[in-house]
PDB file of N, CA and C in Angstrom:
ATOM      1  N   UNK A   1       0.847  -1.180   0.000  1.00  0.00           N
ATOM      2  CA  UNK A   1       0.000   0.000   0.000  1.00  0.00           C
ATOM      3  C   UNK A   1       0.889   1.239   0.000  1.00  0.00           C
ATOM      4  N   UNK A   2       0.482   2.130  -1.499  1.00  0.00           N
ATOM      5  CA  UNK A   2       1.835   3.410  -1.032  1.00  0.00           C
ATOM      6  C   UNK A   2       0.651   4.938  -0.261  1.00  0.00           C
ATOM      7  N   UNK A   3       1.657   5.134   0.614  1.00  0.00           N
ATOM      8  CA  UNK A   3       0.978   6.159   1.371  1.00  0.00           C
ATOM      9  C   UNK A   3       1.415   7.513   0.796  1.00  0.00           C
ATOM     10  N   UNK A   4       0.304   8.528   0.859  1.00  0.00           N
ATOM     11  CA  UNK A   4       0.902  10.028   0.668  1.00  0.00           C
ATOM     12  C   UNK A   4       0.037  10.801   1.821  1.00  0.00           C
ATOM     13  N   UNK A   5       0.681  11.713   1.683  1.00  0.00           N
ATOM     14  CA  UNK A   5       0.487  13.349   2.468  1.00  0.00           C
ATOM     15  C   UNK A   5       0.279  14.265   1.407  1.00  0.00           C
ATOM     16  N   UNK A   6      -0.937  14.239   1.452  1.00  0.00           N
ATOM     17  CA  UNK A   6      -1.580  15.061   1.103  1.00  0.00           C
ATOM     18  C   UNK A   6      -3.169  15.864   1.631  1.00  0.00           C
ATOM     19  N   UNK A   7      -3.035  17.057   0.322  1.00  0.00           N
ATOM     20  CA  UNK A   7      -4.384  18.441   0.777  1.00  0.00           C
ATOM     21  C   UNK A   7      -5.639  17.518   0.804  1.00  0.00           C
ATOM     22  N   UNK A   8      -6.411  17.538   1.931  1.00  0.00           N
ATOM     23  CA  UNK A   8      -7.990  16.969   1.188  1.00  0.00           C
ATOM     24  C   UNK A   8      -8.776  18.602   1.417  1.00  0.00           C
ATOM     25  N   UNK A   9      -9.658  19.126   0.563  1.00  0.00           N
ATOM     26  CA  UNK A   9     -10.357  20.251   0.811  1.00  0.00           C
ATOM     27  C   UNK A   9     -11.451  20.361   1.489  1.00  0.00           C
ATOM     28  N   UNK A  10     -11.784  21.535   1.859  1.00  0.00           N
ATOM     29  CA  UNK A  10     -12.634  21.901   2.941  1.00  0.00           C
ATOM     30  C   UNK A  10     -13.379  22.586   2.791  1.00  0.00           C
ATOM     31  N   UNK A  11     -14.129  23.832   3.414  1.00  0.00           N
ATOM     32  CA  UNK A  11     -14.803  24.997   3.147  1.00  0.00           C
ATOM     33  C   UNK A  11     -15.800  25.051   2.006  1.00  0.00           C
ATOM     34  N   UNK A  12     -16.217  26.849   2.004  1.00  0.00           N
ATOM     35  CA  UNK A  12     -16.985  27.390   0.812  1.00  0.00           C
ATOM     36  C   UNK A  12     -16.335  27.169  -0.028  1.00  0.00           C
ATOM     37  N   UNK A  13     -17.384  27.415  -1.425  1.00  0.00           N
ATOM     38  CA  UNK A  13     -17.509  27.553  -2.706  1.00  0.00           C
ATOM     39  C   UNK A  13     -16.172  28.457  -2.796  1.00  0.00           C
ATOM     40  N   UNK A  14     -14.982  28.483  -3.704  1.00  0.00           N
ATOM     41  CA  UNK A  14     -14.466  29.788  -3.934  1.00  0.00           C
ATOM     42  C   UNK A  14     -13.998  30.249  -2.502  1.00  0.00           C
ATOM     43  N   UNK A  15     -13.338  29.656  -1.515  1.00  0.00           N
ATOM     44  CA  UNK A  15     -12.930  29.692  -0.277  1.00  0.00           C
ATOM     45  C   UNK A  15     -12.341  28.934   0.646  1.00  0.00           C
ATOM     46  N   UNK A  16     -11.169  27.869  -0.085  1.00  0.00           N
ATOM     47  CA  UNK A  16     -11.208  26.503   0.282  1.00  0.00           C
ATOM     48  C   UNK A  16     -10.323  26.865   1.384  1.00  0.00           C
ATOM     49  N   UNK A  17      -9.608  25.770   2.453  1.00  0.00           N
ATOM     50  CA  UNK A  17      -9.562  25.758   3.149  1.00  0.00           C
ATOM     51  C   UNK A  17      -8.868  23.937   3.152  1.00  0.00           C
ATOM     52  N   UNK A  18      -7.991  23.640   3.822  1.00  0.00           N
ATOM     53  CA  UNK A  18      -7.307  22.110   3.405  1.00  0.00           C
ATOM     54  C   UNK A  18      -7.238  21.730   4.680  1.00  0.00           C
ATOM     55  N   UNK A  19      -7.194  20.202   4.736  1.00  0.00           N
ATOM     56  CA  UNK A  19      -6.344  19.710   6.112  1.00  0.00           C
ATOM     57  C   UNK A  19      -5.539  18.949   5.069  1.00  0.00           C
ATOM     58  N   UNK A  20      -4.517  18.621   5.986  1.00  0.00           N
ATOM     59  CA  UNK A  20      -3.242  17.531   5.447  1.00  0.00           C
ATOM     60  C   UNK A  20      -3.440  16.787   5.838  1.00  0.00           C
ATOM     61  N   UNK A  21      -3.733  15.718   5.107  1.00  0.00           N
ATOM     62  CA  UNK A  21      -3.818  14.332   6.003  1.00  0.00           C
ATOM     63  C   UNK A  21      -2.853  12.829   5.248  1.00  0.00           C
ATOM     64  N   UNK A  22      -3.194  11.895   5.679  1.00  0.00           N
ATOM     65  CA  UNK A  22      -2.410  10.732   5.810  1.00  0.00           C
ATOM     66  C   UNK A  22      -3.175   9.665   4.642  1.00  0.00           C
ATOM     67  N   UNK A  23      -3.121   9.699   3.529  1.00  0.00           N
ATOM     68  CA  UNK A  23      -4.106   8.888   3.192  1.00  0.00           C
ATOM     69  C   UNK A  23      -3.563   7.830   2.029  1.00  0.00           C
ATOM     70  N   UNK A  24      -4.552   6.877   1.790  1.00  0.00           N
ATOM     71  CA  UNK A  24      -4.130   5.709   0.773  1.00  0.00           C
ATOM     72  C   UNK A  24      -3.771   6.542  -0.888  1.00  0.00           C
ATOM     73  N   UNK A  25      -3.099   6.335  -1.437  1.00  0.00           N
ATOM     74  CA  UNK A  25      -2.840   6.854  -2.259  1.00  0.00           C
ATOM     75  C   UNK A  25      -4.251   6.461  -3.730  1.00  0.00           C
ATOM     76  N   UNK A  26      -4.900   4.976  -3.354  1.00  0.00           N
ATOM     77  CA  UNK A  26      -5.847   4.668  -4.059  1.00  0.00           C
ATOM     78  C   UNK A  26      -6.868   5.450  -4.173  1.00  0.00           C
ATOM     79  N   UNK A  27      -7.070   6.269  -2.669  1.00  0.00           N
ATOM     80  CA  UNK A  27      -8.206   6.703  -2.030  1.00  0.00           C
ATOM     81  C   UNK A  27      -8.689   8.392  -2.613  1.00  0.00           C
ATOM     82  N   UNK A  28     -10.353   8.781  -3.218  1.00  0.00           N
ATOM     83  CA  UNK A  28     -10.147   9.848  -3.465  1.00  0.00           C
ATOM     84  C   UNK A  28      -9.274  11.134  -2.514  1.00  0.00           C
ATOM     85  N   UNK A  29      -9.464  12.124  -3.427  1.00  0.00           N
ATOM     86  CA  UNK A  29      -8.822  13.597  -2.899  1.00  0.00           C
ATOM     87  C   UNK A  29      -9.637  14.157  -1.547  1.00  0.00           C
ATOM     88  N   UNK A  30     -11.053  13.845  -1.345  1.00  0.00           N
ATOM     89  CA  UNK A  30     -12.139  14.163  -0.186  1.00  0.00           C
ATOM     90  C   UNK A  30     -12.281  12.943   0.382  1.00  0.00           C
ATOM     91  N   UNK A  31     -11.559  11.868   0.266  1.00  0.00           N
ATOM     92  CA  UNK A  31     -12.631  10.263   0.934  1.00  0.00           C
ATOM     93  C   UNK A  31     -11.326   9.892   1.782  1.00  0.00           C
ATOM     94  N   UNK A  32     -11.173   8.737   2.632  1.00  0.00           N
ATOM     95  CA  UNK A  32     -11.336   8.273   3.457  1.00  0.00           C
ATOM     96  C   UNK A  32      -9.563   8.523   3.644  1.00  0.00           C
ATOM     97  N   UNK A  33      -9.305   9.002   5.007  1.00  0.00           N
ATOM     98  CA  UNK A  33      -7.912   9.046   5.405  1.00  0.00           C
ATOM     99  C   UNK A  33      -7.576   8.037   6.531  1.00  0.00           C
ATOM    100  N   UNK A  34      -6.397   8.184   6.712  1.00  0.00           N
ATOM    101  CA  UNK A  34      -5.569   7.591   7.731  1.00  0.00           C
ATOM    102  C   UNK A  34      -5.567   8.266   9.263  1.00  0.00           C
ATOM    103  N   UNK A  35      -4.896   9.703   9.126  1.00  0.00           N
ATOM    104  CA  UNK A  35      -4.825  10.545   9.937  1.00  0.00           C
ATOM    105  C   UNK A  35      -4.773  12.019   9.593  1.00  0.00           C
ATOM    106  N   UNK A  36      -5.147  12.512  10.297  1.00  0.00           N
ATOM    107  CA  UNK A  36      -4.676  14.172  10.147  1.00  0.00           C
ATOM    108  C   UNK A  36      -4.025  15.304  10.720  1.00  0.00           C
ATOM    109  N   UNK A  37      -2.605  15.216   9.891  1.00  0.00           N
ATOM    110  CA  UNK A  37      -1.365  15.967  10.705  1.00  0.00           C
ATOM    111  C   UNK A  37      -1.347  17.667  10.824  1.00  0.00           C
ATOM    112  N   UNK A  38      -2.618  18.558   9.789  1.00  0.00           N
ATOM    113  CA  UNK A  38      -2.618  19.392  10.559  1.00  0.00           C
ATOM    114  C   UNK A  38      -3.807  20.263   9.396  1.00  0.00           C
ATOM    115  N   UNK A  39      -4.114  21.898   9.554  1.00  0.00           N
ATOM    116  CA  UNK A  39      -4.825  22.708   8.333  1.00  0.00           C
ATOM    117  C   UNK A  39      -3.901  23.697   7.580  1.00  0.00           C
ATOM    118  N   UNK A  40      -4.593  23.958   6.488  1.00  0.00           N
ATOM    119  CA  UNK A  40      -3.673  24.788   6.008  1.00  0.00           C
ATOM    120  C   UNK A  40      -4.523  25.970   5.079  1.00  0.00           C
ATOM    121  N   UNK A  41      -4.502  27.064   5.509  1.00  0.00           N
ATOM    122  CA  UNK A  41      -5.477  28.381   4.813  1.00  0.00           C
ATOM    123  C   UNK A  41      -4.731  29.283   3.826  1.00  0.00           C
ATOM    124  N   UNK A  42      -5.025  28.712   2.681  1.00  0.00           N
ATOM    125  CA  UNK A  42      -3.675  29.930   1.985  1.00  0.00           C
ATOM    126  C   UNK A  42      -4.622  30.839   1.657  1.00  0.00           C
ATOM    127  N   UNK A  43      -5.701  31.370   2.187  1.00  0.00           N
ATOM    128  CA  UNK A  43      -6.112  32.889   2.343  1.00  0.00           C
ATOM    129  C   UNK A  43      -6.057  34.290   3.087  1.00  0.00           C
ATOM    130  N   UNK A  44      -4.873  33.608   4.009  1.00  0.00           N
ATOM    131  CA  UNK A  44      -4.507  34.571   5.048  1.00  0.00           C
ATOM    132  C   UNK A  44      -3.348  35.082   4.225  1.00  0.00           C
ATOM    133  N   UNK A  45      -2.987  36.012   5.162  1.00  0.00           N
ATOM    134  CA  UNK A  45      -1.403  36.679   4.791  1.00  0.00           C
ATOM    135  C   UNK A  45      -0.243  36.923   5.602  1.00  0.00           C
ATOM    136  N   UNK A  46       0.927  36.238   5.770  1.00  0.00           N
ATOM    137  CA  UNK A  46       0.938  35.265   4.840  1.00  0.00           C
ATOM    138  C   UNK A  46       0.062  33.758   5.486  1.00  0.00           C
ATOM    139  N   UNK A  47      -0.049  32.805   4.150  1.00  0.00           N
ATOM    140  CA  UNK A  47      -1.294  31.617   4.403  1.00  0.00           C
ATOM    141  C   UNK A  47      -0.708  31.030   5.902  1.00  0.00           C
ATOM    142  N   UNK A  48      -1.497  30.570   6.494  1.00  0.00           N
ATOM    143  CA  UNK A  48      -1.521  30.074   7.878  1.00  0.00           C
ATOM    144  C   UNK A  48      -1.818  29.055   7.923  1.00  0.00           C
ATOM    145  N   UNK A  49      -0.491  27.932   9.032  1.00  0.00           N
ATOM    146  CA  UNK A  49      -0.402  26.495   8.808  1.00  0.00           C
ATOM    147  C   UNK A  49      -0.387  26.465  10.508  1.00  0.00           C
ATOM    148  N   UNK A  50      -0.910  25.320  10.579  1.00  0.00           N
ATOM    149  CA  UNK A  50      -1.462  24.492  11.895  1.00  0.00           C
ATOM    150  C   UNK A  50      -0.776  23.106  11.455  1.00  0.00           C
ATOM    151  N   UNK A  51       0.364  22.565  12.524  1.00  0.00           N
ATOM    152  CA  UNK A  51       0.792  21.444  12.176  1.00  0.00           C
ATOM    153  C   UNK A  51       1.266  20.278  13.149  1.00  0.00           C
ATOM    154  N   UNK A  52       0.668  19.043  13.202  1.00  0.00           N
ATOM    155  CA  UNK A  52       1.277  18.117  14.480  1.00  0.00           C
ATOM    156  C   UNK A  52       2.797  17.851  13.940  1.00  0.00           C
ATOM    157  N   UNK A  53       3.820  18.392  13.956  1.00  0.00           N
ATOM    158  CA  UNK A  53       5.368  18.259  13.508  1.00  0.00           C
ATOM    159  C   UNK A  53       5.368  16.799  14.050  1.00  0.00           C
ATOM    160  N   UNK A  54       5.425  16.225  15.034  1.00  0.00           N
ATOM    161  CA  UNK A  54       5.880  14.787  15.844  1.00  0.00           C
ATOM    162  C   UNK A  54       5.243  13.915  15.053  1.00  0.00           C
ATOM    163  N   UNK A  55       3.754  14.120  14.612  1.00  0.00           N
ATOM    164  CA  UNK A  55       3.250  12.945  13.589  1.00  0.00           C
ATOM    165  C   UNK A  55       3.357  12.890  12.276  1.00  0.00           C
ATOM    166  N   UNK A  56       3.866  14.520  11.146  1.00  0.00           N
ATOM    167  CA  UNK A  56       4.528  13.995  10.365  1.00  0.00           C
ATOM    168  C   UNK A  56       5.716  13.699  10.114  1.00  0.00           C
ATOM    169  N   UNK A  57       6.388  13.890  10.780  1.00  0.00           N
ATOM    170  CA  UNK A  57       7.995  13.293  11.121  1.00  0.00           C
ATOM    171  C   UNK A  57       8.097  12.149  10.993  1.00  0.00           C
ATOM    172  N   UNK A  58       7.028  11.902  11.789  1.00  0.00           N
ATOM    173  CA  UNK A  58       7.527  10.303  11.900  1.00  0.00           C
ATOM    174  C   UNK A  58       6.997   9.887  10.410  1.00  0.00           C
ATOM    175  N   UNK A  59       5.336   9.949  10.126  1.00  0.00           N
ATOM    176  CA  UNK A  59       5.158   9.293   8.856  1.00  0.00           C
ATOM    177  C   UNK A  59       5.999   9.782   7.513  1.00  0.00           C
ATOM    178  N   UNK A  60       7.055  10.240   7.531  1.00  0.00           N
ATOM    179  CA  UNK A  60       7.935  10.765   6.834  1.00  0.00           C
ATOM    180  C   UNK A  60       8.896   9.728   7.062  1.00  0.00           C
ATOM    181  N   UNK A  61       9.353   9.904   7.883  1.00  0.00           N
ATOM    182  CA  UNK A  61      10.263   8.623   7.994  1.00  0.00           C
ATOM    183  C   UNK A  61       9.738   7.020   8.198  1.00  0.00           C
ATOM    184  N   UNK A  62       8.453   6.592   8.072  1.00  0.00           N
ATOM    185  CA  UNK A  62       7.847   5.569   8.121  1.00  0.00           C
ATOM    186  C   UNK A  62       7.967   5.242   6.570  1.00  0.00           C
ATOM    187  N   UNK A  63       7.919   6.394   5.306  1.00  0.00           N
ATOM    188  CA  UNK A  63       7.671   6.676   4.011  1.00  0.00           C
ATOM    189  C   UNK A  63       6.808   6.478   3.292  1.00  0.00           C
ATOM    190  N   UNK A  64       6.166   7.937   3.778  1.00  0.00           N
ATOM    191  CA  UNK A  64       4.955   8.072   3.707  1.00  0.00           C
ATOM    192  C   UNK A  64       5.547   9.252   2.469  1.00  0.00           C
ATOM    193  N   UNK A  65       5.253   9.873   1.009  1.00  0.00           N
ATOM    194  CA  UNK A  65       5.590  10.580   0.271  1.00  0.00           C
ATOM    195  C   UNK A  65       4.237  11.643   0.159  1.00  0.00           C
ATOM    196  N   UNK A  66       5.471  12.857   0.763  1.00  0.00           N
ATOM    197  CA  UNK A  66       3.930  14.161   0.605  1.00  0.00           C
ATOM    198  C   UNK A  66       4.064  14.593  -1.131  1.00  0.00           C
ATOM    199  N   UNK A  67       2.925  15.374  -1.233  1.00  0.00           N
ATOM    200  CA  UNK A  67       2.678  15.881  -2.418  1.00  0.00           C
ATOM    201  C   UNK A  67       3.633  16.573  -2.729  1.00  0.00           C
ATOM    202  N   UNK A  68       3.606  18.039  -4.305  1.00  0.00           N
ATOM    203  CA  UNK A  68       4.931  19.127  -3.976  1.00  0.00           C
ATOM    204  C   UNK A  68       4.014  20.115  -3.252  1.00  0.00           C
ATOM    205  N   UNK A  69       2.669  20.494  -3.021  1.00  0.00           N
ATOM    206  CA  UNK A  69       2.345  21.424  -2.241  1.00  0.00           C
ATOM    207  C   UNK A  69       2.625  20.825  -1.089  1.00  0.00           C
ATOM    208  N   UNK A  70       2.617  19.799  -0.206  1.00  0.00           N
ATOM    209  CA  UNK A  70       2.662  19.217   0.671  1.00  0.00           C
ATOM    210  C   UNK A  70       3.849  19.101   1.453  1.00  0.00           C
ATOM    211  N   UNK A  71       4.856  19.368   0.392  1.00  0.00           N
ATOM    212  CA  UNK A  71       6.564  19.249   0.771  1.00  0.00           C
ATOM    213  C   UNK A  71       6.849  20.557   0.669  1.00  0.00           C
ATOM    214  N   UNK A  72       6.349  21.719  -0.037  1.00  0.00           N
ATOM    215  CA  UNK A  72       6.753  22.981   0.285  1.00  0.00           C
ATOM    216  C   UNK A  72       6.121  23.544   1.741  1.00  0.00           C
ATOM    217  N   UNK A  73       4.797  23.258   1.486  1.00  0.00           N
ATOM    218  CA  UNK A  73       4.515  23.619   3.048  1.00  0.00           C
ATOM    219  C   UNK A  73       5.371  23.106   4.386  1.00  0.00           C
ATOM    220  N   UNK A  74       6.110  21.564   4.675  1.00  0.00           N
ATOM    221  CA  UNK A  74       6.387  21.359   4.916  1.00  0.00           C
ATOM    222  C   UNK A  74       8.107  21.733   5.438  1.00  0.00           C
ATOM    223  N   UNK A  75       8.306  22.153   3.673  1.00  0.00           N
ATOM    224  CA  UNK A  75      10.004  22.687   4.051  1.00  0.00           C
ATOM    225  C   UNK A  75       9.352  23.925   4.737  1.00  0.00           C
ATOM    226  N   UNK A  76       8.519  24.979   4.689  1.00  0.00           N
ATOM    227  CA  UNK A  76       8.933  26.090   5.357  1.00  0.00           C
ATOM    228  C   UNK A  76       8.324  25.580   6.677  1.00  0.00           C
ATOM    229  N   UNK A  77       7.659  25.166   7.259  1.00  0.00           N
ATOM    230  CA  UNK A  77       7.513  25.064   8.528  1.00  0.00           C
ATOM    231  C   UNK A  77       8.808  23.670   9.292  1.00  0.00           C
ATOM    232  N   UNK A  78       9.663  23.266   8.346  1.00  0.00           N
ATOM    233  CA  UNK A  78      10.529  22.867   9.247  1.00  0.00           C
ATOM    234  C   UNK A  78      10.433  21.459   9.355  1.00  0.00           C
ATOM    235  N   UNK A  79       9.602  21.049   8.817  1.00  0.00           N
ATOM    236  CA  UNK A  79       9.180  19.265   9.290  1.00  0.00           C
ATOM    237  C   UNK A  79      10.300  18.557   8.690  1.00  0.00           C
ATOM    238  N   UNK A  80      10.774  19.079   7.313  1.00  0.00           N
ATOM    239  CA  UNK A  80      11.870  18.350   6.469  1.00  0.00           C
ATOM    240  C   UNK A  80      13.272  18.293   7.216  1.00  0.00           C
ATOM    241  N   UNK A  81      13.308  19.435   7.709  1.00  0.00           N
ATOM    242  CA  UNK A  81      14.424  19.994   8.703  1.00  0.00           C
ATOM    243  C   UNK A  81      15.014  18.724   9.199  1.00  0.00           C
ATOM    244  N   UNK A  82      13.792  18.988  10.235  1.00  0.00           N
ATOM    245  CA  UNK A  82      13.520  17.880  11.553  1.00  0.00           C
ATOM    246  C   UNK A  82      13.804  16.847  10.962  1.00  0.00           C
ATOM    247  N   UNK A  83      13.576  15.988   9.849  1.00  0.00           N
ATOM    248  CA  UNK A  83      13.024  14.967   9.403  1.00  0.00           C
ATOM    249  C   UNK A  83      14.909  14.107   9.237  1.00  0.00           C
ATOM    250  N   UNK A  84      15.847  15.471   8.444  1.00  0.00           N
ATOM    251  CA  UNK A  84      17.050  15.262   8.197  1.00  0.00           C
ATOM    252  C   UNK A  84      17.673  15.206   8.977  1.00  0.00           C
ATOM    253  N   UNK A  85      17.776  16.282   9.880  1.00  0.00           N
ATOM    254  CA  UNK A  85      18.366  16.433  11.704  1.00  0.00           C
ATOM    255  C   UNK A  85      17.931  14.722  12.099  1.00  0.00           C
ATOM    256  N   UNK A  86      17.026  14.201  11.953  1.00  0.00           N
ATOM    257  CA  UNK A  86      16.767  12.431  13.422  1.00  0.00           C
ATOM    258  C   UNK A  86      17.366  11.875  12.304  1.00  0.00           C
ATOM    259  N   UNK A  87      18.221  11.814  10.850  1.00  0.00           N
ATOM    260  CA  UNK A  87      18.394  10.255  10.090  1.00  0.00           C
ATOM    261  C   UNK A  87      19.749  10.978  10.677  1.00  0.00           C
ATOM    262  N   UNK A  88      20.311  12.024  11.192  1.00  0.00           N
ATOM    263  CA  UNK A  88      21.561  11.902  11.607  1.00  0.00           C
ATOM    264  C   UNK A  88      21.818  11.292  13.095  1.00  0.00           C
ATOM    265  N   UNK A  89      20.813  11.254  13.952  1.00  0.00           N
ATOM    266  CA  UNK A  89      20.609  11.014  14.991  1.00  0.00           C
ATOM    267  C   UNK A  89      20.945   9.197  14.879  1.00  0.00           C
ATOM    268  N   UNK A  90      20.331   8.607  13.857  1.00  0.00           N
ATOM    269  CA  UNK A  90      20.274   7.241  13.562  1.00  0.00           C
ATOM    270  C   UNK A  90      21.186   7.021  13.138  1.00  0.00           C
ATOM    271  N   UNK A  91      22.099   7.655  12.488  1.00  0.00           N
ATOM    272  CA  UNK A  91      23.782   7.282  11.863  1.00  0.00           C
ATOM    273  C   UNK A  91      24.562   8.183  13.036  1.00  0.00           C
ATOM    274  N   UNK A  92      24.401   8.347  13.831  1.00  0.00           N
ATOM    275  CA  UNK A  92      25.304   8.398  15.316  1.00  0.00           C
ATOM    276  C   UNK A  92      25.768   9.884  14.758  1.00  0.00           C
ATOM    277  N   UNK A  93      25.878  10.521  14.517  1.00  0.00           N
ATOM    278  CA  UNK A  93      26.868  11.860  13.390  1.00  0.00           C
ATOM    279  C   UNK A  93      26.199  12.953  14.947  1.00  0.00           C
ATOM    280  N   UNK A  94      24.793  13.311  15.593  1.00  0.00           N
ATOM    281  CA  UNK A  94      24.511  13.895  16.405  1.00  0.00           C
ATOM    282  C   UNK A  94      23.841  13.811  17.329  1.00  0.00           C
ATOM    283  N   UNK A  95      23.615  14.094  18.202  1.00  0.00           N
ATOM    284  CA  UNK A  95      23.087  14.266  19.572  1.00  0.00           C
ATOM    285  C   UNK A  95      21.294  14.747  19.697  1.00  0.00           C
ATOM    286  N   UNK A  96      20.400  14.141  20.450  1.00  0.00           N
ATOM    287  CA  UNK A  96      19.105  14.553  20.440  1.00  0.00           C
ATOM    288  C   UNK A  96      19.082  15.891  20.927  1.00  0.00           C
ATOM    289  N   UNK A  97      20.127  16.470  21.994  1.00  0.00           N
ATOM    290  CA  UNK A  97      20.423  17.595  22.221  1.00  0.00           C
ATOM    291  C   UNK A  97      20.834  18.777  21.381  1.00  0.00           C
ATOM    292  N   UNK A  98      21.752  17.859  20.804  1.00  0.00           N
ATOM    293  CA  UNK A  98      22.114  18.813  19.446  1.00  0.00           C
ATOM    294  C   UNK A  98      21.557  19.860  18.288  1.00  0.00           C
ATOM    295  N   UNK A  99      20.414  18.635  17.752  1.00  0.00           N
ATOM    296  CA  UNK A  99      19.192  18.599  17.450  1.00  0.00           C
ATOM    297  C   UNK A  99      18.319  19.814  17.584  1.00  0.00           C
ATOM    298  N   UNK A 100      17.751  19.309  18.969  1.00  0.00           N
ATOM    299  CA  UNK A 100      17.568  20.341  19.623  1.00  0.00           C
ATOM    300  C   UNK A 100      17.653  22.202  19.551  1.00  0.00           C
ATOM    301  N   UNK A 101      19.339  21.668  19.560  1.00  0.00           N
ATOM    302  CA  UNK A 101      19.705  23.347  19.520  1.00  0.00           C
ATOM    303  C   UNK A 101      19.549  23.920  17.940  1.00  0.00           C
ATOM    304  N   UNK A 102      19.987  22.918  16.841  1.00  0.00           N
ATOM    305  CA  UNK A 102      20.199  23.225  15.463  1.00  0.00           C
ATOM    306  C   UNK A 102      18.739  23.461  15.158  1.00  0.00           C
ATOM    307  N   UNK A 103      17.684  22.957  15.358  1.00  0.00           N
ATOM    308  CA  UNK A 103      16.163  23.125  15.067  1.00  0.00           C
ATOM    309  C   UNK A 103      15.880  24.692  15.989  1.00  0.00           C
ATOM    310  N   UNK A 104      15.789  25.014  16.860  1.00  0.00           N
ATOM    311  CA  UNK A 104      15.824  26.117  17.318  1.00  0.00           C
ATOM    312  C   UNK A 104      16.621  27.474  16.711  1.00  0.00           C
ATOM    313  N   UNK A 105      17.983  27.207  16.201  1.00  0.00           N
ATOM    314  CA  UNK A 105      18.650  27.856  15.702  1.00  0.00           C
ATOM    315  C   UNK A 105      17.838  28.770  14.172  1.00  0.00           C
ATOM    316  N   UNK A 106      17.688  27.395  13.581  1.00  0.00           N
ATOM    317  CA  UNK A 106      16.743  27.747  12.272  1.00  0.00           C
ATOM    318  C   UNK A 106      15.652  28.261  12.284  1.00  0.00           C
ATOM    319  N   UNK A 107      14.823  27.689  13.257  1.00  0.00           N
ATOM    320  CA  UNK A 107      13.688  28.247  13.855  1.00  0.00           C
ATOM    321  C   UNK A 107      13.801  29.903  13.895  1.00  0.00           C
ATOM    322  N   UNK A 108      14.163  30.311  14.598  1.00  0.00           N
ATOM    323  CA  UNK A 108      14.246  32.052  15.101  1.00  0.00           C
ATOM    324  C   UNK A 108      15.003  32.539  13.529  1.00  0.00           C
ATOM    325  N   UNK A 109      15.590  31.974  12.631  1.00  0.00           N
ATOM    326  CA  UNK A 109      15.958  32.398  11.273  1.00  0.00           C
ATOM    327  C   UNK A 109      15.060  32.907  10.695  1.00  0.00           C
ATOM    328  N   UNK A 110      14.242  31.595  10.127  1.00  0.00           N
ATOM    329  CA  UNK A 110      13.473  31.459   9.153  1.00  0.00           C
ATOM    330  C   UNK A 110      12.121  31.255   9.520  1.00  0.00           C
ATOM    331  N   UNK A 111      11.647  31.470  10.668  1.00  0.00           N
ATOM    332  CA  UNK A 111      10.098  31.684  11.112  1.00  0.00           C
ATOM    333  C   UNK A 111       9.669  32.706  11.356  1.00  0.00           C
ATOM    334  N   UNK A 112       8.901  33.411  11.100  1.00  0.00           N
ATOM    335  CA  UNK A 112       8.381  35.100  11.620  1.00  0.00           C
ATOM    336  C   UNK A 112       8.131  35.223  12.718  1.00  0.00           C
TER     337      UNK A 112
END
């Protein structure tokens, strides 16, 4: 079974509104998911993301393949980050502490 991360839509007519979720790749774009790792409104300014980071991390590294809207949203909020930071954690190269500090570091960079 291949899994993706991807938009299912939401909202008004002409007003959509997404969650990200976890779903069968067989499965329609609105029908039946797995889980749901967070929303995403690209009608704000700038668009505004709500995200469980710990549960797509992991289904990222379980390999689970997000969409490219799904992976851009993702690189800017950091999940990819994270995702690269723990396969170093698993090849011994750094520290959960480390981690830690390097995700924070980027954080106050590149987050508003």
């Amino acid at each position: 079974m291949s899994v993706k991360i991807r938009l299912k839509r939401i909202g008004k007519k002409h007003k959509p509104i997404y969650h990200i979720v976890v779903a069968d790749s067989r499965s329609p774009r609105d029908g039946k998911f797995i889980e749901k790792l967070g929303t995403y409104n690209p009608h704000t300014d700038p668009p505004s993301t709500v995200l469980k980071m710990k549960n797509a991390v992991s289904w990222l590294i379980k390999g689970a393949q997000p969409t490219h809207t799904v992976k851009s949203i993702f690189s800017k909020n950091g999940v990819l980050f994270k995702k690269h930071l723990l396969e170093g954690v698993k090849k011994g190269a750094l520290t959960h502490e480390e981690i830690q500090k390097k995700f924070n570091i980027w954080y106050k960079k590149y987050k508003i």
